[in-house]
Tab-separated table of C-alpha atoms in Angstrom:
chain	number	residue	atom	x	y	z
Z	1	MET	CA	24.811	-8.120	3.670
Z	2	LEU	CA	25.017	-5.333	1.113
Z	3	LEU	CA	23.566	-1.843	1.660
Z	4	GLU	CA	23.877	0.832	-1.152
Z	5	ARG	CA	22.538	4.471	-0.454
Z	6	ILE	CA	21.026	6.151	-3.529
Z	7	TYR	CA	20.625	9.906	-2.809
Z	8	ASP	CA	18.677	12.273	-5.177
Z	9	GLU	CA	20.154	15.753	-4.610
Z	10	ASP	CA	17.254	17.292	-6.496
Z	11	LEU	CA	14.775	16.393	-3.784
Z	12	SER	CA	17.074	15.583	-1.028
Z	13	GLN	CA	15.592	12.140	-0.913
Z	14	THR	CA	17.110	8.649	-0.071
Z	15	GLY	CA	16.437	5.212	-1.265
Z	16	TYR	CA	18.205	1.993	-0.285
Z	17	PHE	CA	19.319	-1.267	-2.142
Z	18	LEU	CA	19.727	-4.010	0.198
Z	19	GLY	CA	21.287	-7.295	-0.914
Z	20	CYS	CA	22.140	-10.820	0.294
Z	21	GLN	CA	25.305	-12.041	-1.470
Z	22	SER	CA	24.462	-15.696	-0.567
Z	23	SER	CA	20.869	-15.757	-2.358
Z	24	GLY	CA	21.439	-13.210	-4.908
Z	25	GLU	CA	18.411	-11.595	-3.985
Z	26	ALA	CA	17.802	-7.695	-3.400
Z	27	LEU	CA	15.430	-5.552	-1.752
Z	28	VAL	CA	14.923	-1.964	-2.811
Z	29	VAL	CA	13.544	0.654	-0.253
Z	30	ASP	CA	11.840	4.115	-1.269
Z	31	PRO	CA	12.752	3.956	-5.002
Z	32	ARG	CA	12.100	6.816	-7.387
Z	33	ARG	CA	10.367	6.228	-10.836
Z	34	ASP	CA	13.218	6.545	-13.079
Z	35	LEU	CA	14.680	3.120	-12.442
Z	36	ARG	CA	18.035	2.738	-13.883
Z	37	VAL	CA	20.166	3.101	-10.865
Z	38	TYR	CA	18.501	0.139	-9.336
Z	39	LEU	CA	18.720	-1.982	-12.386
Z	40	ASP	CA	22.362	-1.099	-12.682
Z	41	LEU	CA	22.930	-1.851	-9.252
Z	42	ALA	CA	21.404	-5.132	-9.382
Z	43	ALA	CA	23.332	-6.086	-12.722
Z	44	HIS	CA	26.696	-4.857	-11.060
Z	45	HIS	CA	26.291	-7.099	-8.110
Z	46	GLY	CA	24.775	-10.066	-9.809
Z	47	MET	CA	21.587	-9.681	-7.861
Z	48	ARG	CA	17.627	-10.000	-8.672
Z	49	ILE	CA	15.426	-7.721	-7.268
Z	50	THR	CA	12.751	-9.628	-5.553
Z	51	ALA	CA	11.214	-7.141	-3.247
Z	52	VAL	CA	10.493	-3.481	-3.255
Z	53	THR	CA	8.866	-1.422	-0.291
Z	54	GLU	CA	8.405	2.123	0.986
Z	55	THR	CA	8.770	3.604	4.401
Z	56	HIS	CA	5.626	5.521	4.230
Z	57	VAL	CA	3.300	7.389	2.019
Z	58	HIS	CA	5.551	10.154	0.353
Z	59	ALA	CA	4.581	13.719	-0.049
Z	60	ASP	CA	7.697	15.057	-1.682
Z	61	PHE	CA	8.165	12.644	-4.601
Z	62	LEU	CA	6.159	10.176	-6.589
Z	63	SER	CA	7.052	6.528	-5.489
Z	64	GLY	CA	8.461	3.921	-7.561
Z	65	THR	CA	7.438	1.128	-5.704
Z	66	ARG	CA	4.957	0.306	-8.152
Z	67	GLU	CA	7.051	0.957	-11.257
Z	68	LEU	CA	10.045	-1.057	-10.011
Z	69	ALA	CA	7.693	-4.148	-9.097
Z	70	ALA	CA	6.097	-4.254	-12.409
Z	71	ALA	CA	9.621	-3.823	-14.242
Z	72	THR	CA	11.370	-6.807	-12.212
Z	73	GLY	CA	8.546	-8.964	-11.187
Z	74	ALA	CA	9.500	-8.122	-7.634
Z	75	THR	CA	6.916	-8.325	-4.813
Z	76	ALA	CA	5.712	-4.855	-3.701
Z	77	TYR	CA	5.131	-4.451	0.011
Z	78	VAL	CA	3.592	-1.291	1.628
Z	79	SER	CA	2.500	-0.497	5.346
Z	80	GLY	CA	-1.102	-1.841	6.538
Z	81	GLU	CA	-0.777	0.816	9.382
Z	82	GLY	CA	-2.900	3.805	9.904
Z	83	GLY	CA	-6.547	4.408	9.532
Z	84	ARG	CA	-8.778	4.414	6.523
Z	85	ASP	CA	-7.333	7.678	4.948
Z	86	TRP	CA	-3.838	5.936	4.949
Z	87	GLN	CA	-4.408	2.730	2.910
Z	88	TYR	CA	-2.976	2.088	-0.104
Z	89	GLY	CA	-5.261	1.749	-3.390
Z	90	PHE	CA	-2.911	-0.504	-5.485
Z	91	ALA	CA	-2.180	-4.248	-5.391
Z	92	ALA	CA	0.879	-4.961	-2.887
Z	93	GLU	CA	1.323	-6.881	0.099
Z	94	ARG	CA	0.274	-5.352	3.259
Z	95	LEU	CA	2.652	-5.366	6.301
Z	96	LYS	CA	1.190	-4.583	9.774
Z	97	LYS	CA	4.581	-4.073	11.201
Z	98	THR	CA	7.597	-3.164	9.315
Z	99	ASP	CA	10.079	-2.014	12.018
Z	100	GLY	CA	11.102	-5.235	13.657
Z	101	ALA	CA	14.413	-6.812	13.300
Z	102	PHE	CA	15.293	-10.311	12.411
Z	103	ALA	CA	18.062	-10.658	15.150
Z	104	ASP	CA	18.234	-9.996	18.945
Z	105	GLU	CA	20.900	-7.436	18.041
Z	106	PRO	CA	19.859	-5.104	15.195
Z	107	GLY	CA	22.651	-3.108	13.582
Z	108	TYR	CA	20.714	-0.930	11.054
Z	109	ALA	CA	17.345	0.957	10.816
Z	110	LEU	CA	15.893	2.509	7.872
Z	111	THR	CA	13.769	5.439	9.551
Z	112	GLY	CA	12.055	6.925	6.670
Z	113	ASP	CA	10.784	10.309	7.810
Z	114	LEU	CA	10.646	9.249	11.478
Z	115	VAL	CA	14.154	10.415	12.265
Z	116	PHE	CA	16.949	12.134	10.273
Z	117	SER	CA	20.293	13.274	11.030
Z	118	GLY	CA	19.733	15.903	13.862
Z	119	ASP	CA	16.057	16.277	13.238
Z	120	VAL	CA	12.818	14.254	13.090
Z	121	GLY	CA	9.995	14.464	10.430
Z	122	ARG	CA	7.272	16.863	10.427
Z	123	PRO	CA	3.730	16.193	11.290
Z	124	ASP	CA	2.136	19.150	9.810
Z	125	LEU	CA	2.083	18.311	6.140
Z	126	LEU	CA	-1.795	17.352	5.957
Z	127	ASP	CA	-2.452	20.885	7.330
Z	128	GLU	CA	0.210	22.701	5.499
Z	129	ALA	CA	-0.008	20.874	1.857
Z	130	VAL	CA	-3.474	19.274	1.955
Z	131	GLY	CA	-5.657	21.887	3.916
Z	132	LEU	CA	-6.727	19.641	6.610
Z	133	GLN	CA	-7.297	21.192	10.163
Z	134	ASP	CA	-5.054	20.915	13.149
Z	135	THR	CA	-3.861	17.187	12.277
Z	136	ARG	CA	-0.266	18.512	13.238
Z	137	PHE	CA	-1.092	18.322	17.036
Z	138	VAL	CA	-2.375	14.570	16.666
Z	139	GLY	CA	0.632	13.878	14.510
Z	140	ALA	CA	3.137	15.473	16.999
Z	141	LYS	CA	1.846	13.489	19.760
Z	142	GLN	CA	2.087	10.257	17.612
Z	143	LEU	CA	5.558	11.204	16.689
Z	144	PHE	CA	6.536	11.770	20.507
Z	145	ALA	CA	4.855	8.163	21.331
Z	146	SER	CA	6.976	6.845	18.348
Z	147	LEU	CA	10.355	8.196	19.270
Z	148	ARG	CA	9.924	6.919	22.800
Z	149	SER	CA	8.624	3.368	22.167
Z	150	VAL	CA	10.270	2.560	19.116
Z	151	PHE	CA	13.536	4.425	18.240
Z	152	LEU	CA	14.854	5.055	21.491
Z	153	ALA	CA	14.108	1.635	22.356
Z	154	LEU	CA	16.864	0.611	20.042
Z	155	PRO	CA	20.505	0.015	21.256
Z	156	ASP	CA	22.746	3.139	20.932
Z	157	HIS	CA	24.884	1.236	18.340
Z	158	VAL	CA	22.324	0.852	15.817
Z	159	GLN	CA	23.180	2.706	12.604
Z	160	VAL	CA	20.542	4.907	11.430
Z	161	PHE	CA	19.759	5.566	7.662
Z	162	PRO	CA	17.034	8.103	6.846
Z	163	GLY	CA	14.948	9.092	4.202
Z	164	HIS	CA	16.105	12.566	3.594
Z	165	GLY	CA	19.090	14.816	3.817
Z	166	ALA	CA	19.698	18.683	4.320
Z	167	GLY	CA	17.673	20.833	1.892
Z	168	SER	CA	14.470	18.466	2.260
Z	169	ALA	CA	11.064	20.175	3.332
Z	170	CYS	CA	10.302	17.133	5.234
Z	171	GLY	CA	11.884	18.877	8.266
Z	172	LYS	CA	13.265	22.095	9.467
Z	173	ALA	CA	16.773	21.263	10.569
Z	174	LEU	CA	17.858	18.088	8.832
Z	175	GLY	CA	21.713	17.509	8.911
Z	176	ALA	CA	23.773	16.682	5.817
Z	177	LEU	CA	25.267	13.642	7.292
Z	178	PRO	CA	24.221	10.410	5.276
Z	179	SER	CA	23.574	8.602	8.550
Z	180	THR	CA	23.772	8.705	12.176
Z	181	SER	CA	23.168	6.159	15.291
Z	182	VAL	CA	20.532	5.846	17.975
Z	183	GLY	CA	23.168	6.859	20.390
Z	184	TYR	CA	24.311	10.036	18.801
Z	185	GLU	CA	20.745	11.023	18.516
Z	186	ARG	CA	19.654	10.003	21.922
Z	187	ARG	CA	22.606	12.404	23.128
Z	188	PHE	CA	22.637	15.280	20.865
Z	189	ALA	CA	19.466	15.646	18.839
Z	190	TRP	CA	17.313	18.721	19.886
Z	191	TRP	CA	14.446	16.684	20.517
Z	192	ALA	CA	16.002	14.184	22.636
Z	193	ARG	CA	15.867	16.562	25.896
Z	194	HIS	CA	12.019	16.704	25.633
Z	195	LEU	CA	11.982	12.887	25.468
Z	196	ALA	CA	14.232	12.526	28.435
Z	197	ALA	CA	12.305	15.017	30.624
Z	198	ASP	CA	9.144	13.454	29.439
Z	199	ASP	CA	8.026	16.898	28.230
Z	200	GLU	CA	5.467	16.136	25.471
Z	201	GLN	CA	4.291	19.637	25.137
Z	202	GLY	CA	7.636	21.183	25.009
Z	203	PHE	CA	8.455	18.738	22.328
Z	204	ILE	CA	5.289	19.438	20.243
Z	205	ASP	CA	5.988	23.297	20.485
Z	206	GLU	CA	9.507	23.378	19.487
Z	207	LEU	CA	8.582	20.707	16.418
Z	208	LEU	CA	5.817	22.848	15.088
Z	209	ASP	CA	7.642	26.159	15.425
Z	210	GLY	CA	9.379	27.317	12.310
Z	211	GLN	CA	8.706	24.443	9.899
Z	212	PRO	CA	9.447	25.529	6.397
Z	213	ASP	CA	7.008	26.124	3.663
Z	214	ALA	CA	5.432	22.834	2.140
Z	215	HIS	CA	5.312	22.996	-1.538
Z	216	ALA	CA	2.009	23.011	-2.941
Z	217	TYR	CA	2.666	19.796	-5.234
Z	218	PHE	CA	3.140	17.684	-1.900
Z	219	ALA	CA	-0.950	17.477	-1.975
Z	220	ARG	CA	-0.774	15.881	-5.209
Z	221	MET	CA	2.192	13.489	-4.223
Z	222	LYS	CA	0.151	12.178	-1.253
Z	223	ARG	CA	-2.896	11.541	-3.308
Z	224	GLN	CA	-1.015	9.693	-6.146
Z	225	ASN	CA	1.152	7.668	-4.157
Z	226	LEU	CA	-2.034	6.354	-2.000
Z	227	ARG	CA	-3.639	5.653	-5.223
Z	228	GLY	CA	-0.783	4.144	-6.926
Z	229	PRO	CA	1.400	6.244	-9.476
Z	230	ALA	CA	0.520	5.617	-13.298
Z	231	LEU	CA	2.790	3.125	-14.611
Z	232	LEU	CA	5.524	4.596	-17.195
Z	233	GLY	CA	6.831	1.237	-18.736
Z	234	GLU	CA	9.663	1.878	-21.182
Z	235	ARG	CA	9.781	5.594	-21.959
Z	236	PRO	CA	10.510	6.936	-25.421
Z	237	ALA	CA	13.438	9.085	-25.977
Z	238	PRO	CA	12.619	12.856	-26.182
Z	239	ARG	CA	12.733	13.767	-30.095
Z	240	PRO	CA	14.408	16.733	-31.761
Z	241	LEU	CA	11.734	19.162	-32.904
Z	242	PRO	CA	11.629	21.778	-35.461
Z	243	ALA	CA	11.030	25.518	-34.365
Z	244	ALA	CA	8.034	25.661	-36.507
Z	245	GLU	CA	6.396	22.533	-34.673
Z	246	VAL	CA	7.319	24.192	-31.227
Z	247	ALA	CA	5.977	27.740	-32.257
Z	248	ALA	CA	2.555	26.140	-33.716
Z	249	GLY	CA	2.366	23.942	-30.732
Z	250	MET	CA	2.692	26.812	-28.318
Z	251	ALA	CA	0.264	29.047	-30.048
Z	252	LYS	CA	-2.341	26.131	-29.723
Z	253	GLY	CA	-1.445	25.555	-25.959
Z	254	ALA	CA	-0.506	22.047	-26.931
Z	255	LEU	CA	3.226	22.572	-26.084
Z	256	THR	CA	5.075	24.066	-23.345
Z	257	LEU	CA	8.880	24.968	-23.878
Z	258	ILE	CA	11.153	25.023	-20.970
Z	259	ASP	CA	14.205	27.248	-20.954
Z	260	THR	CA	16.973	25.488	-18.942
Z	261	ARG	CA	19.487	28.414	-19.154
Z	262	SER	CA	20.875	30.403	-16.385
Z	263	VAL	CA	18.908	33.504	-14.874
Z	264	ASP	CA	21.171	36.022	-16.678
Z	265	GLU	CA	20.831	34.310	-20.157
Z	266	VAL	CA	16.999	34.286	-19.728
Z	267	HIS	CA	16.952	37.861	-18.450
Z	268	ALA	CA	18.676	38.479	-21.748
Z	269	GLY	CA	16.129	36.919	-23.903
Z	270	THR	CA	13.970	34.014	-23.956
Z	271	VAL	CA	10.678	32.843	-25.687
Z	272	PRO	CA	7.495	34.335	-24.541
Z	273	GLY	CA	5.535	31.847	-22.637
Z	274	ALA	CA	8.267	29.655	-21.967
Z	275	LEU	CA	8.927	28.152	-18.467
Z	276	SER	CA	12.169	28.619	-16.652
Z	277	ILE	CA	14.232	25.485	-15.181
Z	278	PRO	CA	17.601	27.273	-14.590
Z	279	THR	CA	19.421	24.163	-13.341
Z	280	LEU	CA	19.242	20.380	-13.842
Z	281	GLY	CA	20.111	19.690	-10.479
Z	282	LYS	CA	16.795	20.923	-9.160
Z	283	ALA	CA	14.712	20.236	-12.194
Z	284	ALA	CA	12.330	17.882	-10.432
Z	285	SER	CA	11.699	20.347	-7.626
Z	286	HIS	CA	11.234	23.564	-10.088
Z	287	ILE	CA	8.921	21.803	-12.475
Z	288	ALA	CA	6.672	20.779	-9.663
Z	289	TRP	CA	6.526	24.499	-8.683
Z	290	ALA	CA	5.675	25.675	-12.401
Z	291	VAL	CA	3.502	22.801	-13.839
Z	292	ASP	CA	0.144	21.181	-12.519
Z	293	PRO	CA	-0.114	18.148	-14.552
Z	294	GLU	CA	-3.557	17.295	-13.223
Z	295	ARG	CA	-4.778	20.620	-14.835
Z	296	ASP	CA	-2.158	21.161	-17.508
Z	297	GLU	CA	-2.287	18.835	-20.357
Z	298	ALA	CA	0.206	20.415	-22.637
Z	299	GLU	CA	3.187	18.244	-23.724
Z	300	LEU	CA	6.783	19.476	-22.768
Z	301	VAL	CA	9.902	20.455	-24.750
Z	302	VAL	CA	13.215	21.251	-23.203
Z	303	LEU	CA	16.077	23.399	-24.311
Z	304	ALA	CA	18.976	20.769	-24.460
Z	305	PRO	CA	22.282	20.034	-26.442
Z	306	ASP	CA	21.240	16.469	-27.370
Z	307	GLU	CA	18.959	13.665	-26.555
Z	308	SER	CA	20.894	12.419	-23.566
Z	309	VAL	CA	20.613	15.648	-21.603
Z	310	ALA	CA	16.967	16.082	-22.477
Z	311	ALA	CA	16.420	12.526	-21.260
Z	312	GLU	CA	17.937	13.437	-17.974
Z	313	TYR	CA	15.513	16.250	-17.649
Z	314	GLY	CA	12.594	13.632	-18.182
Z	315	ASP	CA	14.036	11.621	-15.467
Z	316	HIS	CA	13.985	14.433	-13.032
Z	317	PHE	CA	10.363	15.301	-14.161
Z	318	VAL	CA	8.863	11.889	-13.722
Z	319	ARG	CA	9.986	11.959	-10.183
Z	320	VAL	CA	7.222	14.415	-9.437
Z	321	GLY	CA	4.819	13.022	-11.670
Z	322	VAL	CA	5.363	15.251	-14.879
Z	323	ASP	CA	5.507	12.612	-17.344
Z	324	ARG	CA	4.765	14.555	-20.740
Z	325	LEU	CA	8.270	15.254	-21.943
Z	326	ILE	CA	8.283	14.588	-25.746
Z	327	GLY	CA	11.094	16.610	-27.138
Z	328	TYR	CA	13.896	19.103	-27.222
Z	329	VAL	CA	15.328	21.930	-29.193
Z	330	THR	CA	19.035	22.544	-29.228
Z	331	SER	CA	18.612	26.581	-29.722
Z	332	PHE	CA	15.875	29.223	-29.889
Z	333	ASP	CA	16.665	29.709	-33.697
Z	334	GLY	CA	13.464	30.259	-35.629
Z	335	LEU	CA	11.355	31.283	-32.481
Z	336	PRO	CA	10.618	34.449	-31.058
Z	337	VAL	CA	12.735	35.828	-28.454
Z	338	ALA	CA	12.221	38.878	-26.019
Z	339	ALA	CA	13.684	40.060	-22.823
Z	340	PRO	CA	11.235	39.385	-19.767
Z	341	ALA	CA	10.429	42.862	-17.865
Z	342	THR	CA	13.014	43.485	-15.025
Z	343	VAL	CA	13.611	46.436	-12.568
Z	344	ALA	CA	16.920	47.660	-11.084
Z	345	PRO	CA	16.922	47.931	-7.236
Z	346	ALA	CA	17.386	51.783	-7.625
Z	347	ASP	CA	14.105	51.956	-9.720
Z	348	LEU	CA	11.968	49.797	-7.684
Z	349	GLU	CA	10.241	52.605	-5.563
Z	350	GLN	CA	9.296	54.531	-8.659
Z	351	LEU	CA	7.752	51.416	-10.454
Z	352	ARG	CA	5.780	50.590	-6.929
Z	353	ALA	CA	4.386	54.059	-7.064
Z	354	ASP	CA	2.988	53.621	-10.582
Z	355	PRO	CA	-0.665	52.797	-10.162
Z	356	ALA	CA	-0.276	49.992	-12.669
Z	357	THR	CA	1.654	48.083	-10.044
Z	358	ALA	CA	-0.496	45.826	-7.818
Z	359	LEU	CA	1.748	44.007	-5.684
Z	360	LEU	CA	5.197	43.335	-4.490
Z	361	LEU	CA	5.675	39.509	-4.056
Z	362	ASP	CA	8.524	37.869	-1.807
Z	363	VAL	CA	8.525	34.187	-3.098
Z	364	ARG	CA	10.953	33.063	-0.590
Z	365	GLY	CA	10.137	30.799	2.415
Z	366	ARG	CA	8.344	32.382	5.105
Z	367	GLY	CA	11.273	31.956	7.606
Z	368	GLU	CA	13.272	34.262	5.194
Z	369	HIS	CA	10.553	36.669	4.629
Z	370	ALA	CA	10.388	37.024	8.747
Z	371	ALA	CA	14.002	37.251	9.108
Z	372	GLY	CA	13.934	40.593	6.857
Z	373	SER	CA	12.292	41.623	3.464
Z	374	ILE	CA	11.610	44.574	1.376
Z	375	PRO	CA	9.059	46.767	3.371
Z	376	GLY	CA	5.475	46.179	1.844
Z	377	ALA	CA	6.268	43.003	0.191
Z	378	VAL	CA	3.752	40.101	0.383
Z	379	GLN	CA	5.256	36.606	1.081
Z	380	LEU	CA	4.186	33.527	-1.027
Z	381	SER	CA	6.746	30.905	-1.665
Z	382	ALA	CA	8.020	29.945	-5.182
Z	383	GLY	CA	6.541	26.529	-4.595
Z	384	LYS	CA	3.060	27.770	-4.014
Z	385	VAL	CA	2.536	30.866	-6.461
Z	386	LEU	CA	1.040	28.884	-9.287
Z	387	PHE	CA	-1.269	26.969	-7.074
Z	388	HIS	CA	-2.699	29.827	-4.799
Z	389	GLN	CA	-3.571	32.271	-7.262
Z	390	ASP	CA	-6.367	33.423	-4.873
Z	391	GLN	CA	-3.739	35.060	-2.807
Z	392	LEU	CA	-2.674	37.056	-5.869
Z	393	PRO	CA	-4.416	40.124	-7.041
Z	394	PRO	CA	-6.721	39.582	-10.296
Z	395	ARG	CA	-4.629	39.669	-13.373
Z	396	GLU	CA	-6.446	42.876	-14.677
Z	397	ALA	CA	-5.416	44.639	-11.366
Z	398	GLY	CA	-1.825	45.382	-12.585
Z	399	ARG	CA	1.694	44.236	-12.688
Z	400	VAL	CA	3.379	42.158	-9.986
Z	401	ILE	CA	6.976	42.769	-8.947
Z	402	THR	CA	8.641	39.630	-7.739
Z	403	PHE	CA	11.916	38.556	-5.782
Z	404	CYS	CA	13.518	35.919	-4.157
Z	405	GLN	CA	17.087	35.780	-2.530
Z	406	SER	CA	19.296	35.891	-5.435
Z	407	GLY	CA	17.041	35.399	-8.200
Z	408	LEU	CA	17.052	31.675	-8.812
Z	409	ARG	CA	13.797	30.741	-7.553
Z	410	ASN	CA	12.410	34.077	-8.866
Z	411	VAL	CA	12.897	33.284	-12.269
Z	412	VAL	CA	10.964	29.940	-11.964
Z	413	ALA	CA	8.025	31.385	-10.261
Z	414	SER	CA	7.903	34.430	-12.561
Z	415	ALA	CA	7.802	32.514	-15.844
Z	416	ALA	CA	5.122	30.267	-14.390
Z	417	LEU	CA	3.032	33.342	-13.450
Z	418	ARG	CA	3.287	34.951	-16.919
Z	419	ARG	CA	2.590	31.740	-18.622
Z	420	ALA	CA	-0.633	32.079	-16.171
Z	421	GLY	CA	-1.246	35.361	-17.604
Z	422	TYR	CA	0.114	37.776	-14.997
Z	423	ASP	CA	2.161	40.885	-16.105
Z	424	VAL	CA	5.411	40.093	-13.816
Z	425	VAL	CA	8.304	42.158	-13.369
Z	426	GLU	CA	11.465	40.617	-11.733
Z	427	LEU	CA	13.698	42.638	-9.384
Z	428	GLU	CA	16.974	42.215	-10.735
Z	429	GLY	CA	19.377	40.451	-8.320
Z	430	SER	CA	16.405	40.086	-6.129
Z	431	PHE	CA	16.470	40.765	-2.292
Z	432	ALA	CA	20.249	40.377	-2.233
Z	433	ALA	CA	20.875	43.036	-4.542
Z	434	TRP	CA	18.255	45.365	-3.228
Z	435	SER	CA	19.839	44.905	0.390
Z	436	ARG	CA	23.427	45.933	-1.080
Z	437	TRP	CA	21.930	48.854	-2.742
Z	438	ARG	CA	20.159	49.982	0.211
Z	439	ALA	CA	23.394	49.608	2.258
Z	440	GLU	CA	25.172	51.787	-0.158
Z	441	GLN	CA	22.550	54.534	-0.208
Z	442	ALA	CA	22.703	54.477	3.476
Z	443	GLU	CA	26.382	54.732	3.436
Z	444	ALA	CA	26.313	57.598	0.897
Z	445	THR	CA	24.069	59.630	3.329
Z	446	VAL	CA	26.435	59.376	6.294
Z	447	PRO	CA	28.212	62.734	6.887
Z	448	ALA	CA	32.052	62.527	6.420
């Protein structure tokens, strides 16, 4: 048997390529929509992808199950478990049980979002992202039962390959190890002591406490994955666009320009109305914070040195259903450039006292905010600001001052808010710089 792990650091998501050398057939589990990695693996090993499946209805990325099946002629398999609201809406073979083994002594388990290295999946996403009420408690009970009756029923030697790694919002304490074992988790995982003591309520309480913010785009992923993501087929390469075409398209609202430079470079000057995606490594996550493709029909243009890099951004974007990248520019020559508004930590209080300031906004996660923030700041994470504008003051109420921890998330959120019509001022260096400045001020006032 061949088992290859395909890890997407952008979304902390894992898929798997399983092959049989004797038959030359391969199964892909939890693929993303940019398919090249799976097609290349099949070619490298001389195999045909004959089956594709997914461990569950994903919330953090748009599944490539349907895309890969269409591209290869493979049979798609999806779960038939769950109630009416969990049934897939596209053509695929339904499986009523997918966690069994073909041998008396199983050796491997692909656990999806049931068990991670050091953690388990979160049952609160329907409440947190979709807006349902109190489904977390039913989900937590079901998770407790599944861990006891399914996962811990496996032998200790079984190797566990989870669906996510550290950094994913699909759990609160995911480890960075690519795999674990049933025995290791049984002995050391935080949740195992609750199972050993048959302490369901203790498990539920600890599981639900301190879960990270779920990004707003998770709700769209759930809907689209159930319905069946749109098929992309062969995507055209991004084309170079002249500055005049970009400027005209932005003026009409038909094009959105994406500045891909660093935070410092953006603060030195960017094109007004451009979004900010400051690192390719997190392009999928950040574009999903900044663009709602169900409401925004503008086509996208990225700043990139060449076609191949622009295409890489397109690969990341389609993982979260942002499919409208059409072109790129290699520089901002011929486009208007201006420095976005910022404020130094030393000048923050003066700006806050200005009647034209409506809000100081902390776009970090709620756990970070609870651990310490600038007094008077309101928390709304960067992954939610564009989608929860009802929690912001009206645009005409005045400026919004924004910050995160270091400035990276803040530049994404602030650009999205500016494009949505808000008057935004970014705190230079964000909370980290403000904390250093405050410590320096305190030290300066200590008598010698």
